[in-house]
Coordinates of C-alpha atoms and ligand atoms in Angstrom, one line a residue:
X271 CA 69.7 69.9 115.1
X272 CA 71.1 72.2 117.7
X273 CA 74.1 74.2 116.9
X274 CA 76.0 76.4 119.2
X275 CA 78.1 79.1 117.6
X276 CA 81.0 80.1 119.8
X277 CA 83.5 82.9 119.4
X278 CA 86.8 83.7 121.2
X279 CA 85.4 85.6 124.4
X280 CA 86.8 88.3 126.5
X281 CA 87.4 87.3 130.3
X282 CA 84.2 86.2 131.8
X283 CA 82.8 88.6 134.5
X284 CA 79.6 88.5 136.5
X285 CA 77.1 86.2 138.2
X286 CA 75.8 82.9 137.2
X287 CA 72.9 81.5 138.9
X288 CA 73.4 77.5 139.3
X289 CA 70.3 75.6 138.4
X290 CA 68.9 72.8 140.4
X291 CA 70.8 69.5 140.1
X292 CA 69.9 67.1 137.3
X293 CA 71.3 64.2 138.9
X294 CA 69.4 64.9 142.2
X295 CA 66.1 65.8 140.6
X296 CA 65.8 62.7 138.4
X297 CA 65.9 60.1 141.2
X298 CA 63.7 62.5 143.3
X299 CA 61.1 62.4 140.5
X300 CA 61.1 58.7 140.4
X301 CA 60.7 58.6 144.3
X302 CA 57.5 60.4 143.9
X303 CA 56.0 57.2 142.8
X304 CA 56.6 55.9 146.3
X305 CA 53.5 57.9 147.6
X306 CA 49.9 58.4 146.5
X307 CA 50.3 62.1 148.0
X308 CA 51.4 65.1 146.2
X309 CA 55.1 65.7 145.6
X310 CA 56.1 69.3 144.8
X311 CA 59.6 69.7 143.6
X312 CA 60.6 73.3 143.5
X313 CA 62.8 75.0 140.9
X314 CA 63.2 72.0 138.7
X315 CA 65.8 72.8 136.1
X316 CA 64.8 73.4 132.5
X317 CA 66.3 70.2 131.0
X318 CA 65.1 67.8 128.4
X319 CA 66.0 64.8 130.6
X320 CA 63.3 66.4 133.0
X321 CA 60.9 66.6 130.4
X322 CA 61.5 63.0 129.3
X323 CA 61.0 61.8 132.7
X324 CA 57.8 63.8 133.1
X325 CA 56.5 62.1 129.9
X326 CA 57.4 58.8 131.1
X327 CA 55.7 59.3 134.6
X328 CA 52.7 60.5 132.9
X329 CA 52.5 57.5 130.6
X330 CA 52.5 55.4 133.8
X331 CA 49.5 57.2 135.0
X332 CA 51.2 59.6 137.4
X333 CA 49.8 63.1 137.4
X334 CA 52.3 65.6 136.3
X335 CA 51.6 69.4 136.9
X336 CA 53.5 72.7 136.7
X337 CA 52.5 75.2 139.3
X338 CA 54.3 78.5 139.9
X339 CA 57.5 77.1 138.5
X340 CA 57.3 74.0 140.6
X341 CA 56.6 70.4 139.4
X342 CA 53.7 68.5 141.1
X343 CA 53.7 64.8 140.7
X344 CA 50.9 62.6 142.2
X345 CA 51.2 58.8 141.6
X346 CA 47.7 57.9 143.1
X347 CA 47.1 55.1 140.6
X348 CA 49.5 54.1 138.1
X349 CA 50.9 51.2 136.3
X350 CA 54.2 50.0 134.6
X351 CA 55.3 51.9 131.5
X352 CA 53.6 50.4 128.5
X353 CA 55.7 51.8 125.7
X354 CA 59.3 50.6 126.2
X355 CA 60.5 53.4 124.0
X356 CA 59.7 55.9 126.7
X357 CA 62.1 54.2 129.0
X358 CA 64.9 53.6 126.4
X359 CA 65.2 57.4 125.8
X360 CA 66.9 58.1 129.0
X361 CA 69.2 55.8 131.0
X362 CA 68.1 57.5 134.3
X363 CA 64.6 56.0 134.0
X364 CA 66.1 52.8 135.3
X365 CA 65.4 54.5 138.5
X366 CA 61.7 53.8 138.3
X367 CA 62.3 50.2 138.9
X368 CA 62.8 50.3 142.7
X369 CA 59.6 52.6 143.2
X370 CA 57.5 50.5 140.8
X371 CA 58.6 47.4 142.6
X372 CA 57.8 48.8 146.0
X373 CA 54.5 50.2 145.3
X374 CA 53.0 47.6 142.6
X375 CA 54.9 44.4 143.6
X376 CA 56.0 44.3 140.0
X377 CA 58.2 46.2 137.8
X378 CA 59.3 45.9 134.1
X379 CA 61.8 47.8 132.0
X380 CA 63.7 47.2 128.8
X381 CA 67.4 46.4 129.6
X382 CA 69.4 49.5 128.8
X383 CA 71.8 49.0 126.0
X384 CA 75.5 50.5 126.2
X385 CA 75.7 54.1 125.7
X386 CA 78.3 56.5 124.1
X387 CA 80.5 56.4 127.1
X388 CA 80.4 52.8 128.1
X389 CA 78.5 49.5 128.6
X390 CA 76.7 50.8 131.8
X391 CA 75.3 47.5 132.9
X392 CA 72.7 47.3 135.9
X393 CA 73.5 44.0 137.4
X394 CA 74.1 45.9 140.7
X395 CA 70.5 47.2 140.8
X396 CA 69.2 43.7 140.0
X397 CA 71.3 41.9 142.5
X398 CA 70.2 44.3 145.2
X399 CA 66.5 43.8 144.3
X400 CA 67.0 40.2 144.3
X401 CA 68.5 40.2 147.8
X402 CA 65.3 42.1 148.8
X403 CA 63.3 39.2 147.5
X404 CA 62.4 40.1 144.0
X405 CA 62.1 37.5 141.4
X406 CA 64.3 38.7 138.5
X407 CA 63.3 37.3 135.0
X408 CA 64.8 38.3 131.7
X409 CA 62.7 38.0 128.4
X410 CA 62.4 39.8 125.2
X411 CA 65.1 42.4 125.9
X412 CA 63.6 43.3 129.1
X413 CA 63.5 42.4 132.9
X414 CA 60.6 41.9 135.1
X415 CA 60.9 42.0 139.0
X416 CA 58.2 40.9 141.0
X417 CA 57.6 40.0 144.6
X418 CA 57.0 41.4 148.3
X419 CA 60.3 43.0 149.4
X420 CA 61.8 42.3 152.7
X421 CA 64.8 44.1 154.2
X422 CA 68.3 42.5 153.5
X423 CA 71.9 43.1 153.7
X424 CA 73.2 44.1 150.2
X425 CA 77.0 44.4 149.3
X426 CA 77.5 46.4 146.2
X427 CA 80.4 45.3 143.9
X428 CA 81.1 48.9 143.2
X429 CA 79.6 52.1 144.6
X430 CA 77.2 52.5 141.8
X431 CA 75.2 55.9 142.3
X432 CA 72.0 54.5 140.5
X433 CA 72.0 51.1 142.2
X434 CA 72.3 52.8 145.6
X435 CA 69.5 55.1 144.7
X436 CA 67.3 52.4 143.2
X437 CA 67.8 50.2 146.4
X438 CA 67.3 53.0 148.9
X439 CA 64.0 53.7 147.3
X440 CA 62.9 50.1 147.0
X441 CA 63.8 49.5 150.7
X442 CA 61.7 52.4 152.0
X443 CA 58.5 50.4 151.7
X444 CA 60.1 46.9 152.4
X445 CA 59.3 45.0 155.5
X446 CA 62.2 45.2 158.1
X447 CA 65.7 46.7 157.9
X448 CA 67.9 46.9 154.9
X449 CA 71.5 47.6 154.9
X450 CA 73.5 48.8 151.8
X451 CA 77.3 48.4 152.1
X452 CA 79.9 49.8 149.8
X453 CA 77.1 52.3 149.0
X454 CA 77.8 55.5 146.7
X455 CA 78.2 58.6 148.7
X456 CA 77.6 61.4 146.2
X457 CA 75.7 64.4 147.5
X458 CA 72.7 63.5 145.3
X459 CA 72.2 60.4 147.3
X460 CA 72.3 62.6 150.5
X461 CA 69.5 64.6 149.0
X462 CA 67.5 61.9 147.9
X463 CA 67.5 60.3 151.4
X464 CA 66.6 63.6 153.0
X465 CA 63.8 63.9 150.5
X466 CA 62.5 60.6 151.3
X467 CA 62.7 61.1 155.0
X468 CA 60.5 64.3 154.4
X469 CA 58.0 61.8 153.1
X470 CA 58.3 59.6 156.3
X471 CA 61.1 57.3 155.1
X472 CA 63.4 56.0 157.8
X473 CA 67.1 56.3 156.5
X474 CA 70.3 56.7 158.1
X475 CA 74.0 56.7 156.9
X476 CA 73.2 58.4 153.5
X477 CA 76.5 59.9 152.4
X478 CA 78.6 57.2 154.0
X479 CA 79.4 53.8 152.6
X480 CA 76.7 52.1 154.7
X481 CA 73.1 53.2 154.4
X482 CA 70.4 51.7 156.6
X483 CA 66.8 51.9 155.7
X484 CA 64.0 50.8 158.2
X485 CA 60.9 50.0 156.0
X486 CA 57.6 51.8 156.8
X487 CA 54.2 50.7 155.6
X488 CA 53.6 53.9 153.5
X489 CA 55.0 57.5 152.6
X490 CA 53.3 60.8 152.3
X491 CA 53.7 63.8 150.1
X492 CA 56.2 66.5 150.5
X493 CA 57.6 69.6 149.1
X494 CA 61.3 69.6 148.1
X495 CA 64.0 71.8 146.8
X496 CA 66.8 69.8 145.4
X497 CA 70.5 70.7 145.9
X498 CA 72.2 73.0 143.3
X499 CA 73.9 71.3 140.3
X500 CA 77.6 70.7 141.2
X501 CA 78.5 69.6 137.6
X502 CA 77.0 72.8 136.1
X503 CA 78.7 74.9 138.7
X504 CA 81.9 72.9 138.1
X505 CA 81.7 73.5 134.3
X506 CA 81.3 77.1 134.9
X507 CA 84.2 77.3 137.1
X508 CA 86.2 75.6 134.2
X509 CA 84.9 78.2 131.9
X510 CA 86.5 81.0 134.1
X511 CA 89.7 79.0 134.3
X512 CA 89.9 79.2 130.5
X513 CA 89.0 82.8 129.7
X514 CA 90.2 84.3 133.1
X515 CA 88.0 87.1 134.6
X516 CA 85.9 86.6 137.8
X517 CA 82.5 84.7 138.2
X518 CA 80.3 84.3 141.2
X519 CA 78.4 81.1 140.9
X520 CA 75.3 81.9 142.9
X521 CA 74.2 78.9 145.0
X522 CA 77.3 76.7 144.1
X523 CA 78.4 74.7 147.2
X524 CA 82.2 74.3 147.9
X525 CA 81.6 71.2 150.0
X526 CA 80.2 69.4 147.0
X527 CA 83.0 70.4 144.7
X528 CA 86.2 70.0 146.9
X529 CA 88.1 67.9 144.3
X530 CA 87.6 70.2 141.6
X531 CA 88.4 73.3 143.6
X532 CA 91.7 71.7 144.9
X533 CA 92.6 71.0 141.2
X534 CA 91.6 74.5 140.0
X535 CA 93.8 75.9 143.0
X536 CA 96.8 73.8 142.0
X537 CA 96.4 75.2 138.5
X538 CA 96.7 78.8 139.9
X539 CA 92.9 79.7 139.8
X540 CA 91.7 81.6 142.9
X541 CA 88.6 80.3 144.6
X542 CA 86.6 82.1 147.5
X543 CA 83.8 80.4 149.2
X544 CA 81.1 83.0 150.2
X545 CA 77.7 82.8 151.5
X546 CA 76.2 83.6 148.2
X547 CA 78.2 80.9 146.3
X548 CA 81.7 80.4 144.9
X549 CA 83.7 83.0 143.3
X550 CA 86.1 81.7 140.8
X551 CA 89.0 84.2 139.9
X552 CA 91.8 84.1 137.2
X553 CA 92.9 81.7 134.5
X554 CA 94.6 78.3 135.0
X555 CA 98.4 78.6 134.7
X556 CA 99.9 75.4 135.7
X557 CA 99.2 71.9 134.5
X558 CA 97.4 69.3 136.7
X559 CA 96.8 65.5 137.0
X560 CA 93.4 64.2 137.2
X561 CA 92.0 60.7 138.2
X562 CA 88.3 60.3 138.1
X563 CA 87.0 58.4 141.3
X564 CA 83.8 58.0 143.1
X565 CA 82.8 60.9 145.4
X566 CA 84.5 62.5 147.1
X567 CA 87.0 61.9 144.4
X568 CA 87.1 63.9 141.2
X569 CA 83.8 63.3 139.4
X570 CA 84.0 61.8 135.9
X571 CA 81.3 64.3 134.6
X572 CA 83.9 67.1 135.0
X573 CA 86.8 65.2 133.4
X574 CA 85.8 66.6 129.8
X575 CA 85.4 70.3 131.0
X576 CA 88.7 70.2 132.8
X577 CA 90.3 68.6 129.6
X578 CA 89.2 71.8 127.8
X579 CA 91.1 73.8 130.5
X580 CA 94.2 71.6 130.1
X581 CA 94.2 72.3 126.5
X582 CA 95.0 76.0 126.9
X583 CA 97.1 75.6 130.2
X584 CA 100.8 75.6 129.6
X585 CA 102.7 72.3 130.4
X586 CA 101.5 68.7 130.3
X587 CA 98.4 67.6 132.2
X588 CA 97.4 64.0 132.5
X589 CA 93.9 62.6 132.9
X590 CA 93.0 58.9 134.2
X591 CA 89.3 57.9 133.6
X592 CA 88.6 55.1 136.0
X593 CA 84.8 55.2 136.1
X594 CA 83.6 54.7 132.4
X595 CA 85.6 52.8 129.8
X596 CA 85.0 55.0 126.7
X597 CA 84.8 58.7 128.2
X598 CA 87.5 60.5 125.9
X599 CA 85.4 61.0 122.8
X600 CA 85.8 64.7 123.3
X601 CA 89.7 64.3 122.9
X602 CA 89.3 63.8 119.1
X603 CA 87.1 66.9 118.8
X604 CA 89.2 69.0 120.8
X605 CA 92.1 68.0 118.5
X606 CA 90.2 69.6 115.6
X607 CA 90.4 72.8 117.4
X608 CA 94.2 72.4 117.6
X609 CA 94.6 70.7 121.0
X610 CA 97.5 68.4 121.6
X611 CA 96.1 65.3 123.0
X612 CA 97.3 61.7 123.2
X613 CA 94.8 59.0 124.3
X614 CA 96.0 55.5 125.4
X615 CA 93.2 53.4 126.9
X616 CA 92.1 55.1 129.8
X617 CA 94.7 57.9 129.9
X618 CA 94.9 61.0 128.0
X619 CA 97.9 63.2 128.0
X620 CA 97.4 66.9 127.2
X621 CA 100.2 69.3 126.1
X622 CA 98.8 72.9 126.6
X623 CA 98.9 75.2 123.6
X624 CA 98.7 79.0 123.2
X625 CA 96.5 78.7 120.2
X626 CA 93.3 76.9 119.5
X627 CA 91.5 77.7 116.2
X628 CA 87.7 77.5 115.7
X629 CA 86.3 74.5 113.6
X630 CA 83.1 72.5 113.4
X631 CA 82.8 69.7 116.1
X632 CA 80.3 67.2 117.2
X633 CA 79.0 66.9 120.8
X634 CA 79.4 63.2 121.2
X635 CA 77.8 63.1 124.8
X636 CA 76.7 65.8 127.3
X637 CA 79.8 66.6 129.1
X638 CA 81.8 66.4 125.8
X639 CA 79.5 69.0 124.3
X640 CA 80.1 71.4 127.3
X641 CA 83.9 70.9 126.9
X642 CA 83.6 71.9 123.3
X643 CA 81.7 75.0 124.2
X644 CA 84.3 75.9 126.7
X645 CA 87.2 75.3 124.3
X646 CA 85.3 77.5 121.6
X647 CA 85.5 80.4 124.2
X648 CA 89.3 80.6 123.7
X649 CA 89.6 79.5 120.3
X650 CA 90.4 81.9 117.6
X651 CA 87.4 82.6 115.2
X652 CA 84.3 80.7 115.3
X653 CA 83.5 77.2 116.7
X654 CA 80.5 75.4 115.6
X655 CA 79.3 72.8 118.2
X656 CA 76.8 70.4 116.4
X657 CA 74.7 68.7 118.8
X658 CA 72.6 66.3 116.6
X659 CA 71.7 64.2 119.6
X660 CA 70.4 67.1 121.7
X661 CA 72.8 66.0 124.4
X662 CA 73.6 69.4 125.9
X663 CA 70.1 70.5 126.6
X664 CA 69.7 67.1 128.4
X665 CA 71.8 68.4 131.3
X666 CA 72.6 72.1 131.0
X667 CA 69.8 74.6 131.8
X668 CA 70.4 77.5 129.1
X669 CA 74.1 77.1 129.0
X670 CA 74.3 79.7 126.1
X671 CA 72.2 82.3 127.8
X672 CA 74.3 81.8 131.2
X673 CA 77.5 82.1 129.4
X674 CA 76.3 84.9 127.3
X675 CA 75.3 87.0 130.6
X676 CA 78.8 86.9 131.7
X677 CA 80.4 87.9 128.4
X678 CA 80.6 84.8 126.4
X679 CA 80.3 85.1 122.7
X680 CA 77.9 82.1 122.1
X681 CA 74.5 81.8 120.6
X682 CA 72.4 78.7 119.9
X683 CA 70.2 77.9 116.8
X684 CA 67.3 75.4 116.9
Ligands
LIG1217 C1 75.5 58.6 137.5 C2 75.2 60.0 137.1 C3 76.1 60.2 135.9 C4 77.6 60.1 136.4 C5 77.8 58.7 137.2 C6 79.1 58.4 137.9 C7 72.7 60.3 137.4 C8 71.5 60.4 136.8 N1 73.7 60.1 136.4 O1 75.4 57.6 136.6 O2 76.0 61.6 135.7 O3 78.6 60.2 135.3 O4 76.8 58.5 138.2 O5 79.3 59.4 138.7 O6 73.0 60.5 138.5 N2 78.0 50.1 136.9 C9 77.9 48.5 136.8 N3 76.8 47.8 137.2 C10 75.7 48.5 137.7 C11 75.8 49.9 137.8 C12 76.9 50.6 137.4 O7 78.9 47.9 136.4 O8 74.7 47.8 138.0 C13 79.3 50.5 136.5 C14 79.0 51.5 135.4 O9 79.0 50.8 134.3 C15 80.0 52.5 135.5 C16 80.1 52.6 136.9 O10 79.6 51.5 137.5 O11 81.1 52.1 134.9 C17 79.4 53.8 137.4 O12 78.1 53.7 137.3 P1 76.9 54.5 138.2 O13 77.6 55.0 139.4 O14 75.8 53.5 138.4 O15 76.5 55.6 137.4 P2 74.9 56.0 137.0 O16 74.2 55.9 138.3 O17 74.6 55.5 135.8

């Protein structure tokens, strides 16, 4: 089991290089199944989710190689995953559905169960595939989609990131034109569409709520550098807001982080947007209110790190979580460090306190784990973050090394 030992740290100072985005690279890796050509993904982040997806793609017959730090995926001949366990390991593997169906005419995956943060159904993915002409059959805990895809107009009941990505990928090789209405607008969708266009796909409107895809007979290989991880950058900005100091977040893009940057500014943290990245300066001094929303609203993935900031910020901060139904599990763990938090359904009220004290706490999910590490940086004594599920390495590329380089007192064992 991974343990992170964190001690109260001086103000963080220096430069952190932001890794390639997890949420951009995973759909792009699945998109490699849409062509028989080589797809080179430059600077993939060192994350266990990337390794898990590599194993899944390899198990489908896709060639997976690493050359000069890049990932090369070649899906010349491949098949559906045979071992359902490979798919179950990671929720994002549902994103193979669109590419498998588009290329092979048939796709089967086990239905994902609920996860710690909520039920996370895939009804919108399936509704969209069905509108594209796929036959959808449920049996033995899985779902099988089959048929030739034809362009159609699809209305999503909610702007799901994964459903938008899956449907864009499926539609690239469908006959005719597809319109996805009420599509998600996250920067990772814009990046996926640009990546697919570099393979010969015809997509417009990505980043708006209507995406149009004109199907083409085939796609070709490409070389792609996905965008920097806005959630990692936002987490590091929160670390600075907790300890004070000055961090240059190299590669971070202000245009992808507007909602967080406004909130940090409201809290009294200084932000400078420079050509090399974002500079974050000083500690949070005033409380704030956060309502998680789809992009460009405040990202649910930064709710937990921002709650760690609120724990030490004088005054009353309020959080409303609108995306996932069970995403406050870090609150109970933060309370073990001395935080004052009341949770009622989807609302958490945090009274900032001057003192947090170290304790043993559990990383219940990926972002919760990061929030506990951040709180440990300002808790007296030692905080041990136990990560039995290996959540933190799923989504943070060497968080302990990056924080230690700027003065954070943190080490990891196992
Ligand atoms: C992606 C991100 C995740 C982030 C989330 C919300 C990746 C790999 N993961 O997850 O980090 O927290 O966006 O920004 O990019 N829903 C349905 N039916 C569906 C699909 C979704 O009801 O068919 C619901 C979900 O249960 C959830 C909400 O819609 O409550 C948002 O989910 P979605 O946008 O699909 O998130 P993911 O793509 O799973």
